[in-house]
Short mmCIF file of C-alpha atoms and ligand atoms in Angstrom, two decimals:
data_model
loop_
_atom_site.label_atom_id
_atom_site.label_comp_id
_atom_site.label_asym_id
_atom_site.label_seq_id
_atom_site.Cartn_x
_atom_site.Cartn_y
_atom_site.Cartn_z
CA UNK A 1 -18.57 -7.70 15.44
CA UNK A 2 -18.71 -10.85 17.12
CA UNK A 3 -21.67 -13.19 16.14
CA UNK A 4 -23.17 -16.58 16.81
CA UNK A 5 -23.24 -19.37 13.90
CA UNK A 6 -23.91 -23.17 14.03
CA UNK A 7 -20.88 -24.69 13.53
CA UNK A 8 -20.39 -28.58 11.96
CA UNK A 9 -19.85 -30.92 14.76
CA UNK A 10 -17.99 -34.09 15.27
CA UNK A 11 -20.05 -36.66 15.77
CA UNK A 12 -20.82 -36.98 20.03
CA UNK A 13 -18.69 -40.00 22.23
CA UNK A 14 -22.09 -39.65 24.70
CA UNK A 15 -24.98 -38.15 24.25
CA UNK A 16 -24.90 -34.48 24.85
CA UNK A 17 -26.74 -33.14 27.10
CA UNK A 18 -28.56 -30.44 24.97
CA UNK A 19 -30.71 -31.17 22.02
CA UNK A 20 -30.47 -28.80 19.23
CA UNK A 21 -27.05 -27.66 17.27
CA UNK A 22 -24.43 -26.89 19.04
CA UNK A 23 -23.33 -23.33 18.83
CA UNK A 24 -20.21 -21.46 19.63
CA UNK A 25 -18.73 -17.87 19.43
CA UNK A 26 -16.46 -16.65 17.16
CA UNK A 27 -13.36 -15.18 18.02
CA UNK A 28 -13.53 -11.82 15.22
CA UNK A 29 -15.79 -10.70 12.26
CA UNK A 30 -16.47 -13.02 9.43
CA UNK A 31 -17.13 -11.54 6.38
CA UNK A 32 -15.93 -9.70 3.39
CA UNK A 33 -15.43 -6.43 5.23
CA UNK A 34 -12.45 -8.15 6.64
CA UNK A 35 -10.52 -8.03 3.63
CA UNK A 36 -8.89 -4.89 3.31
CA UNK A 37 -7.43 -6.69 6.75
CA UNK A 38 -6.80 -9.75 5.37
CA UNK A 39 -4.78 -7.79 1.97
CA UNK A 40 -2.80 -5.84 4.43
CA UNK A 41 -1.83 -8.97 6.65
CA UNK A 42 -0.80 -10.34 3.56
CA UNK A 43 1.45 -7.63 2.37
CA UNK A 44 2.96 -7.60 6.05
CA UNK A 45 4.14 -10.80 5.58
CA UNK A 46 5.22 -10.27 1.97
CA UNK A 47 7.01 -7.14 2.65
CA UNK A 48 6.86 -4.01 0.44
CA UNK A 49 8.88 -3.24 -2.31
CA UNK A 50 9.39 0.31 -2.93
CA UNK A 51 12.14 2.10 -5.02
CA UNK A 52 13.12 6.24 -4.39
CA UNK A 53 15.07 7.98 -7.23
CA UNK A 54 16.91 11.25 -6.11
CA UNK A 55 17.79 13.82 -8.78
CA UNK A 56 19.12 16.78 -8.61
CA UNK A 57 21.95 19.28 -8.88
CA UNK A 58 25.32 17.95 -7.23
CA UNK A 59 26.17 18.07 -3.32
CA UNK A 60 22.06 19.50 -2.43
CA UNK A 61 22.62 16.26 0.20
CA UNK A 62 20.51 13.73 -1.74
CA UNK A 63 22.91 11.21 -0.24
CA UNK A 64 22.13 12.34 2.92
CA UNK A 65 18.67 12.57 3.17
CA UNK A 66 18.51 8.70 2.26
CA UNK A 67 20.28 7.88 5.30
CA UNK A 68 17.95 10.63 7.17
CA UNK A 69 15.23 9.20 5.48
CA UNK A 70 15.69 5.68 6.47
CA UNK A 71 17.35 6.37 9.29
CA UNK A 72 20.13 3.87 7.97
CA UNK A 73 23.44 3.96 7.14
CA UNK A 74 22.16 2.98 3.36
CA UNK A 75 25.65 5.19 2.66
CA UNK A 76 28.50 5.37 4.76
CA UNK A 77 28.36 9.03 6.21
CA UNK A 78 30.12 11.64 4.46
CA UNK A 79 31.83 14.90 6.33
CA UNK A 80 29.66 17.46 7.93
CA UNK A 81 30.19 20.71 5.99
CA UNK A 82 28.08 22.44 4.01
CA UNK A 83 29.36 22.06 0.60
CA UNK A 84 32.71 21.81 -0.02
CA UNK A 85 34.82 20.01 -3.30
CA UNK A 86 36.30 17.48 -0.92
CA UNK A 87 32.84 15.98 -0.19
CA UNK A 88 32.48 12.54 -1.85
CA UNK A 89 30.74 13.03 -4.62
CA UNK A 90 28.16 10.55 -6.48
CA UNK A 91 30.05 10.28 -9.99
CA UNK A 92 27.07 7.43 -11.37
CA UNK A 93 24.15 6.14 -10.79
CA UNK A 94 24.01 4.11 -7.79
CA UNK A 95 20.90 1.43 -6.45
CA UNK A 96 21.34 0.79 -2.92
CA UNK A 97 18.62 -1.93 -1.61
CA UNK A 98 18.27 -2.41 2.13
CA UNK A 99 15.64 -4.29 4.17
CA UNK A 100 13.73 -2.25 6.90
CA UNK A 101 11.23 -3.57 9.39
CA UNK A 102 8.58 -1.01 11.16
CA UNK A 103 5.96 -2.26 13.56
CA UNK A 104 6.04 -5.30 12.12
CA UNK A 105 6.27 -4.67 8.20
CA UNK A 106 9.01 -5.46 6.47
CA UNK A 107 10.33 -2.86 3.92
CA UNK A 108 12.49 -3.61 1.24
CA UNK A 109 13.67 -0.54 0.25
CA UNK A 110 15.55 0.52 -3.48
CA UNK A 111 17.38 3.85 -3.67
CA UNK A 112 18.56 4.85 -6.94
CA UNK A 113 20.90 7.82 -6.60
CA UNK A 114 21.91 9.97 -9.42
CA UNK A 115 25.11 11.76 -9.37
CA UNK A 116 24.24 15.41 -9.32
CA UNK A 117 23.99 17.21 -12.29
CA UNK A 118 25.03 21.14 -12.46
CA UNK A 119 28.73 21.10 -12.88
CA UNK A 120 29.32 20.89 -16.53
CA UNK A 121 29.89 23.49 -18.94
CA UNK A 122 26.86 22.08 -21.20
CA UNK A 123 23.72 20.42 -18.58
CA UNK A 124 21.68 20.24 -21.36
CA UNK A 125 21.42 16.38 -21.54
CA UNK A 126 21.95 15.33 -18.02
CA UNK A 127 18.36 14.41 -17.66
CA UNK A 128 19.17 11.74 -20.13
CA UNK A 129 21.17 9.01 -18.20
CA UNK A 130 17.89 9.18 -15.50
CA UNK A 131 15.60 8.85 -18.23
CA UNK A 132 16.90 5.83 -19.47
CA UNK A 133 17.13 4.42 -15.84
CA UNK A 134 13.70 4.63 -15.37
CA UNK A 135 12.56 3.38 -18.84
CA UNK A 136 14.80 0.56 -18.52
CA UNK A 137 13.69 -0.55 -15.47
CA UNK A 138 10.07 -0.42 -17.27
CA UNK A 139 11.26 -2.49 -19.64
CA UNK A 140 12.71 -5.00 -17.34
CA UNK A 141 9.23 -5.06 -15.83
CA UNK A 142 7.27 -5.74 -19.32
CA UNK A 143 9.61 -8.55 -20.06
CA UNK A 144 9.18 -10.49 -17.01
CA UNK A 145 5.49 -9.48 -17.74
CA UNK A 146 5.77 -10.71 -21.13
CA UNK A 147 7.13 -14.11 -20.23
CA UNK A 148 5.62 -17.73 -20.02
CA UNK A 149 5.85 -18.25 -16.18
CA UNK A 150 5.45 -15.09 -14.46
CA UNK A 151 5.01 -16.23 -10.92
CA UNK A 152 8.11 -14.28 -9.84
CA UNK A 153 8.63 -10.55 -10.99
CA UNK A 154 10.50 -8.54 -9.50
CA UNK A 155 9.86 -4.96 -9.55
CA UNK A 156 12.52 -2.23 -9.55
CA UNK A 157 10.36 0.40 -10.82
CA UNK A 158 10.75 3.28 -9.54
CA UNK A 159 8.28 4.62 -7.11
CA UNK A 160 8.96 8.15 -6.37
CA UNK A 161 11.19 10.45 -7.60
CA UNK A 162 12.60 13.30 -5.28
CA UNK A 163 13.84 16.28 -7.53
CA UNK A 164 15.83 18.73 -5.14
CA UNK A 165 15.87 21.97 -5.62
CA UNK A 166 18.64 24.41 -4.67
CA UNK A 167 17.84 27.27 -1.53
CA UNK A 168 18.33 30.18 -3.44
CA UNK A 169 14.96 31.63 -2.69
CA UNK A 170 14.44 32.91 -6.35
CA UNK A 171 12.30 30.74 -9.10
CA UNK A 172 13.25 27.22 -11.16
CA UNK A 173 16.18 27.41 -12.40
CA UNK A 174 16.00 26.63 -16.23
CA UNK A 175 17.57 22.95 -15.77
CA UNK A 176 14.98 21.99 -13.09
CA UNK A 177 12.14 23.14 -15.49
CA UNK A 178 13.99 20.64 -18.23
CA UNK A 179 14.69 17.72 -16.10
CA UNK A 180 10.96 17.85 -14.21
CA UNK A 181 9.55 18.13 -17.95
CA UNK A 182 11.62 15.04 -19.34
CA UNK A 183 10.51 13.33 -15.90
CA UNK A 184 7.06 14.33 -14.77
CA UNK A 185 5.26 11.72 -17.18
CA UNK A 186 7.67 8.70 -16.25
CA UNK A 187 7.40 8.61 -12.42
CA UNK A 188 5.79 10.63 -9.79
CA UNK A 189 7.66 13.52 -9.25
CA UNK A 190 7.82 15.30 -5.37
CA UNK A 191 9.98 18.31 -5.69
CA UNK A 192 12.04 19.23 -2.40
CA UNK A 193 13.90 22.19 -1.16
CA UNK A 194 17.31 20.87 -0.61
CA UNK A 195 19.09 22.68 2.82
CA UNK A 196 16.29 24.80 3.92
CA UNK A 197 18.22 25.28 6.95
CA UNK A 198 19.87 28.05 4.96
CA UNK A 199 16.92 29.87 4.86
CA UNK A 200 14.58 31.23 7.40
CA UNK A 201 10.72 30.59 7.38
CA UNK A 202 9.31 33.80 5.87
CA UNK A 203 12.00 32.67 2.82
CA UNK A 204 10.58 29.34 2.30
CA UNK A 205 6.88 30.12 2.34
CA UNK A 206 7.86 32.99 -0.25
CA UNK A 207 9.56 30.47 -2.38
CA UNK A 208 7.97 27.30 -2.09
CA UNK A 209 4.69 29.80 -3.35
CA UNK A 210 7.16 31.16 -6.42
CA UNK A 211 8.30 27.44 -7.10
CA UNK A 212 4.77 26.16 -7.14
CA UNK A 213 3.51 29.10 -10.06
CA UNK A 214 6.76 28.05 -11.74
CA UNK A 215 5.39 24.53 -11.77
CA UNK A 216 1.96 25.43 -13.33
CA UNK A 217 3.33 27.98 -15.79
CA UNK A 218 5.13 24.96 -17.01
CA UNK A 219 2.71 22.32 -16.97
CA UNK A 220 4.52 20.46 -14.55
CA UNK A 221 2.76 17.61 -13.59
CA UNK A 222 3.68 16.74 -10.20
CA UNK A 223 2.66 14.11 -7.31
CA UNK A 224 -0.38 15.12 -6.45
CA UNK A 225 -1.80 12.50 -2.84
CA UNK A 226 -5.30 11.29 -3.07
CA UNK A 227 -7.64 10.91 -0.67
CA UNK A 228 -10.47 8.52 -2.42
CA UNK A 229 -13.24 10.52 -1.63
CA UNK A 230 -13.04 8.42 1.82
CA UNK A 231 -15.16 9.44 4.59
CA UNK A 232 -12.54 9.46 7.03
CA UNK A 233 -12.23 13.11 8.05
CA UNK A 234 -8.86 12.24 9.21
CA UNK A 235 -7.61 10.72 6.59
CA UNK A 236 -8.92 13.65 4.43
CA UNK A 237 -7.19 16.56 6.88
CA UNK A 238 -3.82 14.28 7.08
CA UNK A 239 -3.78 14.00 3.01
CA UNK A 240 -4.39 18.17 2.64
CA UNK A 241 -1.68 18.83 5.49
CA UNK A 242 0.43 16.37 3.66
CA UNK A 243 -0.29 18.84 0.01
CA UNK A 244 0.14 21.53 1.72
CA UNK A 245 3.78 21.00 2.30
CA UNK A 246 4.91 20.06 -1.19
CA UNK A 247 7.11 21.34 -2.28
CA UNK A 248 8.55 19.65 1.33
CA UNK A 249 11.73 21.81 2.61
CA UNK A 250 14.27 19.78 3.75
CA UNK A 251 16.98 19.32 6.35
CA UNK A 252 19.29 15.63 6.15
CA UNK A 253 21.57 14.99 9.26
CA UNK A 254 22.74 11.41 9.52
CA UNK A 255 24.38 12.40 12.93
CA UNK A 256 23.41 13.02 16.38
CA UNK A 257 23.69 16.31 18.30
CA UNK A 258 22.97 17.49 21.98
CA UNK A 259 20.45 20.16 22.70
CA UNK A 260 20.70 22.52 25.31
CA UNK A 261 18.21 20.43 27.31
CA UNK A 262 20.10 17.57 26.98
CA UNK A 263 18.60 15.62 24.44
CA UNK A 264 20.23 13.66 21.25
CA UNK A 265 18.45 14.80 17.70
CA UNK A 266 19.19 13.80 14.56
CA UNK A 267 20.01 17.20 13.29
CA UNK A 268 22.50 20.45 12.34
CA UNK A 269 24.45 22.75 15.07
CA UNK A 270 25.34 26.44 14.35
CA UNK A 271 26.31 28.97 16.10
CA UNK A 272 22.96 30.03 16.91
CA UNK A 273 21.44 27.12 17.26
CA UNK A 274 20.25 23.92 16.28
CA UNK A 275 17.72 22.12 13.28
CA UNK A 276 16.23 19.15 14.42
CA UNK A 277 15.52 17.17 11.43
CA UNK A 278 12.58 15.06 13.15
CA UNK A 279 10.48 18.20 14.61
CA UNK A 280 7.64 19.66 12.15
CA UNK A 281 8.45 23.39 13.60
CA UNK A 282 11.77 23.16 11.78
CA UNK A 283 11.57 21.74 8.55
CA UNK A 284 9.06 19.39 6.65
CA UNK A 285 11.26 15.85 6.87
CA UNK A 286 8.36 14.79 8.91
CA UNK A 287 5.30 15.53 6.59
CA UNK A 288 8.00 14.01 3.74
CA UNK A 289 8.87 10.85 5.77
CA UNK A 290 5.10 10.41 6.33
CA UNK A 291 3.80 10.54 3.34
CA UNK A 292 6.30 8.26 1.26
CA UNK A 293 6.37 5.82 3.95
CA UNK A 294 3.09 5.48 5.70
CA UNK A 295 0.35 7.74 4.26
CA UNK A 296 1.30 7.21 0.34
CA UNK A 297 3.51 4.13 -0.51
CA UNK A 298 0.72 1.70 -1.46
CA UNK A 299 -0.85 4.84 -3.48
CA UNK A 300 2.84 5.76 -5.11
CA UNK A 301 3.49 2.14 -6.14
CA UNK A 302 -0.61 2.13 -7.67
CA UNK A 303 0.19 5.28 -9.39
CA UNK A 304 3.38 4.53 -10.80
CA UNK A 305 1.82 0.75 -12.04
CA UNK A 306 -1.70 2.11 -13.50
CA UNK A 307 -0.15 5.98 -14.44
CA UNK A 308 3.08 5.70 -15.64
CA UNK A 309 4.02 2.07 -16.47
CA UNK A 310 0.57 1.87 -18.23
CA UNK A 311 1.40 4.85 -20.42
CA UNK A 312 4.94 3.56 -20.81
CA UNK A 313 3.56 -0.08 -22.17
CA UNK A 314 0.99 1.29 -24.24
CA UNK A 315 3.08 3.69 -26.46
CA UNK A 316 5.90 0.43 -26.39
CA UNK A 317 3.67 -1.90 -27.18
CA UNK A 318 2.11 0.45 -30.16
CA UNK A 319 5.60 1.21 -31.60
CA UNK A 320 6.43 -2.51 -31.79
CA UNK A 321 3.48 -2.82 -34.07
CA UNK A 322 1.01 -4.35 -31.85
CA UNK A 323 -2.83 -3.23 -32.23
CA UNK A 324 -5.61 -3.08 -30.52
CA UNK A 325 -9.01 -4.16 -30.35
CA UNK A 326 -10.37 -1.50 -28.16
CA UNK A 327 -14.46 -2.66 -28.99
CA UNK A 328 -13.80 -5.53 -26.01
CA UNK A 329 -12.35 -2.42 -23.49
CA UNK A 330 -16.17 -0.60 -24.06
CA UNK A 331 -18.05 -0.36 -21.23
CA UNK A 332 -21.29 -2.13 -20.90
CA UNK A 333 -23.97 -0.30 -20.24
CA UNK A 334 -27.24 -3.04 -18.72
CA UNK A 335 -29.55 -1.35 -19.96
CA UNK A 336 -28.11 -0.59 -23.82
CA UNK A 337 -27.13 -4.67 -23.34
CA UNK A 338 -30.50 -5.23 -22.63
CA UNK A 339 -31.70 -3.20 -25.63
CA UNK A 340 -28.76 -4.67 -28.04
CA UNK A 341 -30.72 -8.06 -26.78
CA UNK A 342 -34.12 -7.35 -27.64
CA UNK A 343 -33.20 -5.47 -31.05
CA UNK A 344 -31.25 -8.80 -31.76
CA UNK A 345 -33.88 -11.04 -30.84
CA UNK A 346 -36.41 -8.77 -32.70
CA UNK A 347 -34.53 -9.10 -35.88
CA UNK A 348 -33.91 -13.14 -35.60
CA UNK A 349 -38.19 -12.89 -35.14
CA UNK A 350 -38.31 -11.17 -38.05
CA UNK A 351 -35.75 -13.47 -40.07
CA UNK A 352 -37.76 -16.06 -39.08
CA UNK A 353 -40.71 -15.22 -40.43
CA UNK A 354 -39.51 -13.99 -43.61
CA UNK A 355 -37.87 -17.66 -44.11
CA UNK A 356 -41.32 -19.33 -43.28
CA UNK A 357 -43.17 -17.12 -45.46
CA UNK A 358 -40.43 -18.07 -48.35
CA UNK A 359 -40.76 -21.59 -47.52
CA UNK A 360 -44.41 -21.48 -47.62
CA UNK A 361 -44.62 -19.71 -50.97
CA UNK A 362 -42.17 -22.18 -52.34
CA UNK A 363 -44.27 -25.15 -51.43
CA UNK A 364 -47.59 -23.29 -52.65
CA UNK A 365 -46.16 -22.91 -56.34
CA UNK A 366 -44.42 -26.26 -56.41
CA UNK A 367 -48.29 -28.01 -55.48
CA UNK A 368 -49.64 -25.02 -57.99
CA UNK A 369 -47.10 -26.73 -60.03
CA UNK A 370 -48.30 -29.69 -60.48
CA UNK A 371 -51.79 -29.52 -60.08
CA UNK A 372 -51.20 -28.13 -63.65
CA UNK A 373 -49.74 -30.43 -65.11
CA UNK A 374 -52.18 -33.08 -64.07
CA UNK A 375 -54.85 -30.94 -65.43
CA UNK A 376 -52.85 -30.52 -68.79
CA UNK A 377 -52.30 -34.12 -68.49
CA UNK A 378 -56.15 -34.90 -67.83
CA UNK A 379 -57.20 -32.68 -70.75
CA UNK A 380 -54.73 -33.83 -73.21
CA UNK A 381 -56.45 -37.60 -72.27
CA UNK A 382 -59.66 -36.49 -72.36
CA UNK A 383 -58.79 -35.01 -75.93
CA UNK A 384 -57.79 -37.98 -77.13
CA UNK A 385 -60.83 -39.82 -75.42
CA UNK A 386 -62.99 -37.36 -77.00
CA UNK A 387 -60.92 -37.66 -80.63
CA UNK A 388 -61.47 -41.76 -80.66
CA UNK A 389 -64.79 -41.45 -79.61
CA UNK A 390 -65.72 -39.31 -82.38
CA UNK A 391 -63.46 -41.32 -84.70
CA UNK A 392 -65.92 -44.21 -83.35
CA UNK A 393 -69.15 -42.24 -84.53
CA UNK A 394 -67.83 -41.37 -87.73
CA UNK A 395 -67.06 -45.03 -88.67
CA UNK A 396 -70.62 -46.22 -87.33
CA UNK A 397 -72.44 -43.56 -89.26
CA UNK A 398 -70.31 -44.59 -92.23
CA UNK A 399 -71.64 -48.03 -91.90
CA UNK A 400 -75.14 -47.34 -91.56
CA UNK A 401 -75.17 -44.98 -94.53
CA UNK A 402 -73.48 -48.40 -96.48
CA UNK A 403 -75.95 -50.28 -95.06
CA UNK A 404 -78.64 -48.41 -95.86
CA UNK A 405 -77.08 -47.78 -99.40
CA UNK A 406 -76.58 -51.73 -99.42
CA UNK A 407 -73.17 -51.41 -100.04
CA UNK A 408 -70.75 -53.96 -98.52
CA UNK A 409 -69.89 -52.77 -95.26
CA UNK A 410 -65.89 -52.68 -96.12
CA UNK A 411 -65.21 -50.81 -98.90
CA UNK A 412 -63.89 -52.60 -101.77
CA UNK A 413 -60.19 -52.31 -102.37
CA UNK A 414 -59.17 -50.74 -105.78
CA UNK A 415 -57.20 -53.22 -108.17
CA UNK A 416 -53.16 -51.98 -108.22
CA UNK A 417 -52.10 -51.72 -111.64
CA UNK A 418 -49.41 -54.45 -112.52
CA UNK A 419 -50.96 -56.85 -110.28
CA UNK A 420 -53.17 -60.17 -111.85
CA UNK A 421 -54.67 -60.29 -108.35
CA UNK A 422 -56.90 -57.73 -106.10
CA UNK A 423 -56.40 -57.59 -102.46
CA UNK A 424 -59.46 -58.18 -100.00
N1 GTP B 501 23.27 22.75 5.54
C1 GTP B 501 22.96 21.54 5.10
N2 GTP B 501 23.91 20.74 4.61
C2 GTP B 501 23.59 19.52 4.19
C3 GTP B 501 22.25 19.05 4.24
N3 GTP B 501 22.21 17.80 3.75
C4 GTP B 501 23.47 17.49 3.40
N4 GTP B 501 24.30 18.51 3.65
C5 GTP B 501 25.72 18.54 3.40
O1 GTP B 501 25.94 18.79 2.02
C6 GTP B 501 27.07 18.09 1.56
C7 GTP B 501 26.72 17.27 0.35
O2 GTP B 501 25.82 16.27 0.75
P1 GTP B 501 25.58 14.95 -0.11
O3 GTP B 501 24.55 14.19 0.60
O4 GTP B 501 26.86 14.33 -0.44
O5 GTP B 501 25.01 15.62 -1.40
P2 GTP B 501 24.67 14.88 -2.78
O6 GTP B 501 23.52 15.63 -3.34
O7 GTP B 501 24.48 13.45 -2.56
O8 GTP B 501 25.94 15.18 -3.63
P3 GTP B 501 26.40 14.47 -5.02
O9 GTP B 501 26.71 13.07 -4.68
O10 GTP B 501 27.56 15.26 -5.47
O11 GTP B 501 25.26 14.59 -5.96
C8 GTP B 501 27.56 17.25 2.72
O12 GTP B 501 28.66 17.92 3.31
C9 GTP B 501 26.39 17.22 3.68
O13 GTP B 501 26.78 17.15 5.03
C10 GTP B 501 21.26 19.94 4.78
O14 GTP B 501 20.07 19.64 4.86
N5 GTP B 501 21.69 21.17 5.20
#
């Protein structure tokens, strides 16, 4: 929306022509609204980081469906058979980092690929060595977190994690229930069906519906896309297509082949045909490539920050021994703030009063006080006013009863025996 604001103006060489404020058009919208634009230009220029994780049984073609994915030579391309012992296998884990640009947005890209799991006499503790990759790439994360200048982290967490599942058409096998157990609470977790071109359609609906009741029998939490209650009708129908291909079946082809109409496809030849690894009527790649690289990468990397690494933190954080004040976490309510307030202000009103009325009552028997003692002090003088006075009367009624008696007015001292003298 384009709209018309007075802008500041250099002051004039000669006087302009017009007489109020200049004003000139804008060339785009100014305002907040702009800055889910702004964040994204932003993160164009930045460039995403984003880190994949495939796990699962050996030679399912994890290797291969990076370089599908990507379309990339992340690996250099192994032999086209199906599965054979002279394939090159992955024998550890591997992190392959390669920078991609689309449209204009640079994607540096992290593939951590396990070697597959399957082949041992005892599986029981395979999941362990991918555990540990992921939690130590956590831990990497909350010690550049945990550092005094933390302007440059680099993360190497791991985004998504694609578990492949064999084409055998019957349930989980008992190892994929373990590993997406041990997994689904570490990273977010988008099951696969590894070479659905061995299987025809009817097959794959059949056992993507069997894989997905194995999944909630178990309590297996996988990816699950949002679609933030947005109004965007599109956006909502694009997210439920997107769901309603998981678990995704597969096809990787890192090689070109020629269709009977002449065109080169990324893809598989038999016989009896061909599987074109880019067209939705063959296999889900698309739906898969979609959603991990356009529909869902900002929400994978949100997830696996405020989900997984949070969870991670917290319990790491707790076994060191740290604690937590949770009181400063509570939510404030306005209005049971503005209640908390007036209760405290009420009770300071009240304190208030009681320390006047103390102060008061203090002062009242401290005066009470001493208006006592001045009147104990008054009557103990007017006592002894009262006592001389009387002491007075005595004496002069003494010496009127001499004088009337004609006595001397002193009475005469008695002679001390011993002495030749009196006293007067
Ligand atoms: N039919 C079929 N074969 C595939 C597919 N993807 C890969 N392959 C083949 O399967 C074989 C094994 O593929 P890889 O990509 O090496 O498998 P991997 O899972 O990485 O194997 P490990 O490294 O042992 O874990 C190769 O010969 C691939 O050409 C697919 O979608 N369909």
């Amino acid at each position: 929306m384009a709209s018309e604001v007075p802008l500041p103006m250099t002051p004039p060489t000669s006087k302009p022509a017009i007489s109020g404020p200049l004003r000139k058009k804008l060339q785009g919208y100014v305002g907040f609204a702009n800055l889910p634009n702004q964040v994204h230009r932003k993160s164009v220029k930045k460039g995403f980081n984003f880190t994949i994780m495939v796990v699962g049984e050996s030679g399912l073609g994890k290797s291969t469906l990076v370089n599908t994915l990507f379309n990339a030579p992340l690996y250099p391309p192994k032999e086209h058979v199906p599965l054979s012992d002279e394939s090159p296998k992955t024998v550890s884990i591997q992190v392959l980092s390669t920078d991609i640009e689309e449209n204009g947005v640079r994607l540096k890209l992290n593939v951590v690929d396990t070697p597959g799991f399957g082949d041992f006499i005892n599986n029981e503790e395979s999941w362990k060595p991918i555990l540990e990759t992921i939690e130590s790439r956590f831990d990497a994360y909350l010690e550049q977190e945990n550092r005094v200048n933390r302007s440059k982290i680099t993360d190497t967490r791991v985004n998504a994690c694609l578990y492949f599942i064999a084409p055998t058409g019957h349930s989980l096998k008992s190892l994929d229930i373990e590993f997406m157990k041990r997994l689904h609470n570490k990273v977010n977790l988008i099951p696969v069906i590894a070479k659905s071109d061995t299987m025809t359609n009817e097959e794959i609906t059949a056992f993507k519906e069997r894989i997905l009741l194995d999944i909630a029998h178990h309590d297996i939490k996988i990816y699950h896309a949002q679609h933030y209650d947005c109004d965007d009708i599109e956006t909502i129908n694009e997210t439920k297509d997107v769901m309603s291909k998981i678990p995704f079946a597969i096809v990787g082809s890192d090689r070109l082949v020629e269709t009977s109409d002449g065109r080169q496809v990324r893809g598989r030849k038999y016989p009896w045909g061909i599987i074109e690894v880019d067209n939705e009527e063959h296999c889900d790649f698309v739906k898969l490539r979609q959603m991990l690289i356009r529909t869902h990468m900002e929400e994978l990397r949100e997830f696996t920050n405020d989900i997984h690494y949070e969870n991670y933190r917290t319990e790491k954080l707790l076994a060191m021994g740290y604690q937590q004040d949770n009181t400063v976490f509570k939510e404030v309510d306005p209005l049971a703030k503005l209640e908390e307030e007036r209760a405290l202000h009420e009770a300071k009103l009240i304190k208030m009063e009681q320390d006047m009325k103390h102060v008061f009552q203090q002062k009242v028997q401290e005066k009470e006080a001493k208006l006592t003692q001045s009147e104990a002090e008054l009557y103990a003088k007017h006592k002894e006013m009262k006592d001389a006075l009387e002491k007075q009367r005595l004496d002069l009624e003494e010496k009127k009863r001499r004088i009337e008696q004609g006595r001397p007015l002193t009475p005469e001292k008695t002679k001390k025996k011993g002495f030749g003298f009196a006293t007067k």
